Coordinates of C-alpha atoms and ligand atoms in Angstrom, one line a residue:
M1 CA 207.0 -159.6 -98.2
E2 CA 204.4 -156.9 -97.0
K3 CA 205.7 -154.6 -94.2
R4 CA 204.1 -154.6 -90.8
K5 CA 202.4 -151.2 -89.9
V6 CA 203.3 -150.2 -86.5
I7 CA 202.7 -147.1 -84.3
L8 CA 205.2 -146.9 -81.7
D9 CA 203.9 -144.8 -78.5
C10 CA 206.9 -144.0 -76.1
D11 CA 208.5 -141.8 -73.3
P12 CA 212.3 -141.0 -74.6
G13 CA 214.2 -142.2 -72.5
H14 CA 217.5 -143.8 -73.7
D15 CA 215.8 -147.1 -74.6
D16 CA 212.9 -145.5 -76.2
A17 CA 215.2 -143.8 -78.6
I18 CA 217.0 -146.7 -79.5
A19 CA 213.6 -148.5 -80.2
I20 CA 212.7 -145.8 -82.4
M21 CA 216.0 -146.1 -84.3
L22 CA 215.5 -149.9 -84.6
A23 CA 211.5 -149.6 -85.7
A24 CA 212.2 -146.8 -88.2
K25 CA 215.0 -148.4 -90.7
S26 CA 213.7 -152.2 -90.3
P27 CA 212.9 -153.6 -93.8
L28 CA 210.4 -155.6 -91.9
L29 CA 208.3 -152.7 -90.2
D30 CA 206.4 -149.7 -91.4
L31 CA 206.5 -147.1 -88.6
L32 CA 203.3 -144.9 -89.3
G33 CA 204.2 -142.6 -86.6
V34 CA 205.5 -141.9 -83.1
T35 CA 203.3 -141.1 -80.3
V36 CA 204.9 -139.5 -77.0
V37 CA 203.8 -139.8 -73.3
A38 CA 205.4 -138.3 -70.1
G39 CA 207.0 -140.8 -68.3
N40 CA 211.0 -140.9 -67.9
Q41 CA 210.6 -137.0 -68.2
T42 CA 207.7 -134.3 -68.4
L43 CA 205.8 -134.4 -72.1
D44 CA 207.7 -131.3 -73.4
K45 CA 211.0 -133.4 -72.9
T46 CA 210.0 -136.6 -74.0
V47 CA 208.8 -135.0 -77.0
M48 CA 211.9 -132.8 -77.4
N49 CA 214.0 -136.1 -77.5
A50 CA 211.9 -138.0 -79.9
L51 CA 211.9 -135.1 -82.4
N52 CA 215.4 -134.8 -81.7
V53 CA 216.0 -138.7 -82.5
C54 CA 214.1 -138.2 -85.5
Q55 CA 215.9 -135.1 -86.8
H56 CA 219.3 -136.4 -86.1
L57 CA 219.0 -139.8 -88.1
N58 CA 216.8 -137.8 -90.7
L59 CA 213.9 -140.1 -90.0
D60 CA 210.7 -139.3 -92.3
V61 CA 208.3 -140.5 -89.3
P62 CA 205.9 -137.9 -87.8
V63 CA 205.9 -137.5 -84.0
Y64 CA 202.5 -136.8 -82.0
R65 CA 202.3 -134.9 -78.6
G66 CA 200.2 -136.8 -76.3
C67 CA 199.3 -137.1 -72.6
G68 CA 201.2 -135.2 -70.1
Q69 CA 199.6 -136.5 -67.0
P70 CA 198.3 -140.1 -65.7
M71 CA 194.8 -140.9 -66.4
I72 CA 193.7 -140.2 -62.8
R73 CA 196.5 -140.2 -60.8
D74 CA 197.7 -136.7 -59.4
K75 CA 201.1 -137.9 -58.4
Q76 CA 203.5 -137.9 -62.0
V77 CA 206.6 -140.0 -61.6
V78 CA 209.5 -139.2 -63.6
A79 CA 213.1 -140.7 -63.9
P80 CA 215.8 -137.9 -63.6
N81 CA 217.9 -140.2 -61.9
I82 CA 218.0 -142.8 -65.0
H83 CA 217.3 -140.6 -67.9
G84 CA 218.8 -137.3 -66.7
E85 CA 217.0 -133.9 -66.4
S86 CA 216.3 -133.7 -70.3
G87 CA 215.3 -137.4 -70.4
L88 CA 218.0 -138.1 -72.8
D89 CA 221.2 -136.7 -71.4
G90 CA 224.4 -137.8 -73.0
P91 CA 224.1 -137.2 -76.6
V92 CA 224.1 -133.3 -77.9
F93 CA 222.0 -132.5 -80.5
A94 CA 222.1 -129.8 -83.3
P95 CA 219.4 -127.0 -82.6
L96 CA 215.7 -128.7 -83.0
T97 CA 213.8 -127.7 -86.2
R98 CA 211.6 -130.6 -86.4
Q99 CA 208.2 -129.9 -84.9
A100 CA 205.7 -132.3 -83.8
E101 CA 202.5 -132.8 -85.7
P102 CA 199.3 -130.4 -84.7
Q103 CA 196.9 -133.2 -83.8
H104 CA 196.9 -134.9 -80.4
A105 CA 198.4 -138.5 -80.2
V106 CA 195.4 -139.9 -78.6
L107 CA 193.2 -138.3 -81.8
Y108 CA 195.9 -139.7 -84.0
L109 CA 195.5 -143.1 -82.4
V110 CA 191.8 -143.1 -82.7
E111 CA 191.7 -141.5 -86.4
T112 CA 194.5 -144.1 -87.9
L113 CA 193.3 -147.1 -86.4
L114 CA 189.5 -146.4 -87.0
Q115 CA 190.7 -145.7 -91.1
S116 CA 192.9 -148.8 -90.8
D117 CA 192.2 -152.3 -92.1
G118 CA 192.9 -153.8 -88.5
D119 CA 196.2 -154.2 -89.5
I120 CA 198.1 -151.8 -87.5
T121 CA 200.4 -153.2 -84.4
V122 CA 200.7 -150.5 -81.4
V123 CA 203.9 -151.0 -79.4
T124 CA 204.1 -148.9 -76.1
T125 CA 207.4 -148.3 -74.1
G126 CA 206.1 -146.0 -71.7
P127 CA 203.2 -145.5 -69.4
M128 CA 200.1 -146.5 -71.3
T129 CA 198.1 -143.4 -71.1
N130 CA 197.9 -142.5 -74.7
L131 CA 196.6 -145.8 -75.7
A132 CA 194.1 -146.2 -72.7
M133 CA 192.6 -142.7 -73.5
A134 CA 192.2 -143.7 -77.1
I135 CA 190.4 -146.9 -76.3
R136 CA 188.2 -144.9 -73.5
L137 CA 187.7 -142.1 -76.2
N138 CA 186.4 -144.6 -78.8
P139 CA 186.0 -148.2 -78.0
D140 CA 185.6 -148.7 -81.7
I141 CA 189.3 -148.8 -82.3
L142 CA 189.7 -152.0 -80.3
P143 CA 188.9 -154.6 -83.2
K144 CA 191.1 -152.3 -85.4
I145 CA 194.2 -153.0 -83.2
K146 CA 195.9 -156.1 -84.6
E147 CA 198.0 -156.5 -81.5
I148 CA 199.5 -154.7 -78.7
V149 CA 203.3 -155.7 -77.8
L150 CA 204.4 -153.5 -74.7
M151 CA 207.3 -153.0 -72.6
G152 CA 206.2 -153.2 -69.0
G153 CA 205.6 -155.0 -66.1
T154 CA 207.3 -158.0 -64.4
Y155 CA 206.2 -161.3 -62.4
Q156 CA 209.4 -160.9 -60.4
L157 CA 210.7 -157.7 -59.0
G158 CA 210.2 -154.0 -59.7
N159 CA 212.3 -151.4 -60.5
V160 CA 210.3 -148.3 -59.1
T161 CA 209.1 -150.1 -55.9
P162 CA 209.5 -153.7 -54.9
A163 CA 206.3 -154.9 -56.5
A164 CA 206.0 -152.6 -59.9
E165 CA 207.8 -151.6 -63.0
F166 CA 208.1 -148.0 -63.9
N167 CA 205.8 -148.0 -67.0
V168 CA 203.0 -149.7 -65.4
F169 CA 203.5 -147.9 -62.0
A170 CA 203.4 -144.5 -63.5
D171 CA 200.0 -145.0 -64.9
A172 CA 198.6 -148.1 -63.5
D173 CA 195.0 -147.1 -64.5
A174 CA 196.0 -147.1 -68.1
A175 CA 197.8 -150.3 -67.8
H176 CA 194.5 -151.7 -66.3
V177 CA 192.5 -150.4 -69.5
V178 CA 194.9 -152.0 -72.0
F179 CA 195.1 -155.2 -69.9
T180 CA 191.4 -155.8 -70.0
S181 CA 190.9 -154.5 -73.6
G182 CA 190.5 -158.1 -75.1
R183 CA 193.4 -157.6 -77.7
K184 CA 196.3 -159.7 -78.0
I185 CA 199.0 -158.5 -75.9
T186 CA 202.8 -159.5 -75.6
M187 CA 204.0 -158.0 -72.3
V188 CA 208.1 -157.7 -72.5
G189 CA 208.9 -157.2 -68.9
L190 CA 211.8 -156.8 -66.7
D191 CA 211.9 -160.3 -66.3
V192 CA 213.4 -160.5 -69.9
S193 CA 214.9 -156.7 -70.2
R194 CA 217.4 -157.7 -67.2
K195 CA 218.9 -160.6 -69.6
A196 CA 219.5 -157.8 -72.4
L197 CA 222.4 -156.0 -70.3
C198 CA 224.2 -153.8 -72.6
L199 CA 227.8 -154.7 -71.5
P200 CA 231.4 -153.5 -72.1
S201 CA 231.3 -156.4 -75.0
V202 CA 228.3 -155.2 -76.3
M203 CA 229.3 -151.2 -76.4
A204 CA 232.6 -152.4 -78.3
R205 CA 230.8 -154.5 -80.9
M206 CA 228.2 -151.4 -81.4
G207 CA 231.2 -148.8 -81.4
Q208 CA 232.5 -150.7 -84.5
I209 CA 229.5 -149.4 -86.5
Q210 CA 230.4 -146.0 -88.1
T211 CA 226.9 -145.2 -89.0
P212 CA 224.8 -142.4 -87.6
A213 CA 222.6 -144.8 -85.5
G214 CA 225.8 -146.6 -84.4
K215 CA 227.7 -143.5 -83.0
L216 CA 224.3 -142.4 -81.5
F217 CA 223.7 -145.8 -79.9
V218 CA 227.1 -145.5 -77.9
E219 CA 226.6 -142.0 -76.7
I220 CA 223.2 -142.8 -75.6
M221 CA 224.1 -146.0 -73.9
T222 CA 227.1 -144.8 -72.4
Y223 CA 225.3 -142.3 -70.4
F224 CA 222.3 -144.9 -69.7
N225 CA 225.0 -147.6 -68.8
Q226 CA 226.4 -145.2 -66.0
T227 CA 222.9 -144.3 -64.5
Q228 CA 222.0 -147.9 -64.5
K229 CA 225.0 -149.1 -62.6
Q230 CA 224.6 -146.3 -60.2
V231 CA 220.9 -147.0 -59.2
F232 CA 220.9 -151.0 -59.8
G233 CA 224.7 -152.0 -60.1
W234 CA 224.1 -153.3 -63.5
D235 CA 227.4 -154.1 -65.5
G236 CA 225.2 -152.7 -68.7
A237 CA 221.8 -151.4 -68.8
P238 CA 219.0 -153.8 -69.6
L239 CA 218.2 -152.6 -72.9
H240 CA 214.2 -152.8 -72.0
D241 CA 212.4 -150.9 -75.0
P242 CA 214.1 -152.2 -78.2
I243 CA 213.0 -155.9 -77.1
T244 CA 209.4 -154.7 -78.2
I245 CA 210.7 -153.9 -81.7
A246 CA 213.1 -156.8 -82.0
F247 CA 210.4 -159.2 -81.1
L248 CA 208.5 -157.9 -84.4
I249 CA 211.4 -158.2 -86.5
D250 CA 211.6 -161.7 -85.1
P251 CA 209.4 -163.3 -82.5
T252 CA 211.5 -166.5 -82.0
V253 CA 213.8 -163.9 -80.0
L254 CA 211.4 -164.2 -77.1
T255 CA 209.8 -167.4 -75.1
T256 CA 206.3 -166.0 -73.9
K257 CA 203.8 -168.0 -71.8
A258 CA 200.1 -167.3 -71.8
M259 CA 199.2 -165.5 -68.3
F260 CA 196.2 -164.1 -66.9
T261 CA 197.8 -160.7 -66.1
Q262 CA 195.5 -158.0 -63.2
I263 CA 197.1 -154.8 -62.3
D264 CA 196.9 -153.9 -59.1
I265 CA 195.4 -150.5 -59.0
R266 CA 193.8 -150.6 -55.6
S267 CA 196.6 -151.0 -52.9
D268 CA 199.3 -148.7 -51.8
Q269 CA 202.1 -151.2 -51.0
S270 CA 201.7 -153.0 -54.4
Y271 CA 200.1 -150.3 -56.5
G272 CA 201.0 -150.9 -60.3
R273 CA 202.1 -154.5 -59.6
T274 CA 201.6 -156.8 -63.1
N275 CA 199.9 -159.9 -60.9
C276 CA 200.7 -162.5 -64.0
D277 CA 199.1 -166.0 -62.9
F278 CA 202.4 -167.9 -64.0
F279 CA 200.9 -171.0 -62.5
Q280 CA 197.4 -170.6 -63.5
K281 CA 195.7 -170.2 -60.0
S282 CA 193.3 -167.6 -60.6
G283 CA 191.0 -169.7 -62.7
Q284 CA 190.8 -166.8 -65.1
Q285 CA 191.6 -167.1 -68.7
P286 CA 194.7 -165.6 -70.1
N287 CA 194.8 -162.4 -71.4
S288 CA 198.5 -161.7 -72.3
F289 CA 201.4 -163.8 -73.7
V290 CA 204.2 -162.7 -71.0
A291 CA 207.9 -162.9 -72.2
V292 CA 209.7 -165.3 -69.9
D293 CA 212.9 -165.7 -72.0
I294 CA 215.2 -164.0 -74.3
D295 CA 217.7 -164.9 -76.9
V296 CA 220.2 -162.6 -75.9
A297 CA 222.8 -163.4 -78.6
K298 CA 219.8 -163.1 -81.5
F299 CA 219.0 -159.8 -79.7
W300 CA 221.9 -158.1 -80.0
D301 CA 222.4 -159.4 -83.6
I302 CA 219.1 -157.4 -84.3
I303 CA 220.4 -154.3 -82.7
E304 CA 223.5 -154.6 -84.7
A305 CA 221.7 -155.1 -88.1
G306 CA 219.4 -152.2 -87.0
L307 CA 222.3 -150.0 -86.2
R308 CA 224.0 -151.1 -89.6
A309 CA 220.8 -150.1 -91.6
Y310 CA 221.6 -146.6 -91.5
D311 CA 223.8 -145.3 -94.3
E312 CA 227.4 -144.5 -93.0
Ligands
LIG401 O1 211.0 -149.9 -66.7 C1 211.6 -149.7 -67.4 C2 210.7 -148.8 -68.5 O2 210.3 -147.8 -67.9 C3 211.5 -148.6 -70.1 O3 210.3 -148.4 -70.7 C4 212.3 -147.0 -69.6 O4 212.2 -146.2 -70.8 C5 211.0 -146.4 -68.6 O5 210.2 -145.9 -69.3
LIG402 CA1 210.3 -146.4 -72.2

């Protein structure tokens, strides 16, 4: 069976790091490249974190440096309260020798998609600045994007404001470009990630996996669990980003509902809100498949298999 080609755009970030680990070794996926954006931390830090994960696990995946600022907003948000000053506090890595590719991530996205047969899935697990800039730079890439699977948004409660989820809030204009692109979008929001909590029972289960990935998972999640408990009171961190990859590995892990989703880029109070038309009141045609439920047992099975895919 032919592997699904994937470009993962991310802002590592503890959960982004797990998403990289899951995508890189899946027998079903061909991870063509990792493009990095500012988000959980500034760009220098998110790029370093992506390189550290790839170097530590000896992943033969090119890493590209992308946008360090939102498309339009002057204010940049980062999340040291969740991910620490480095953006990936917790694990200690060997001195970094791996380097990012010389090409800018946005140009890599444009060039790779244009040259493709239209068979590349773009996954974003951070602010969507890189993808949106690529779309604006050369709209000819649009028919070349097989589909977009993104971690972001919520039709319920936000996590960075009462209304908004971090990835969308950090660059709502970019999210607007993506959600108006006309491409098939699967939105993995907080609505389902808050059901995939890395509880002590999960940590005990994954702690049995003596592969480099299993050990790194425990180091990463030990820190992430602590900050999520401190900030939100969760008994385990919601493992947001890897759900996008798990969905590509086994689409039955999610239940989705077609909805018209509009990004609030105008208001102050609800800036960055994903207004998902759950009850189809807008009269607008759906532009996204929004995840409304997750098979949590199946998700953790996928995570375990992904960690075991690394040689001991
Ligand atoms: O709101 C959660 C999302 O914001 C996750 O992708 C996390 O890594 C941060 O980017
Ligand atoms: Ca992220």
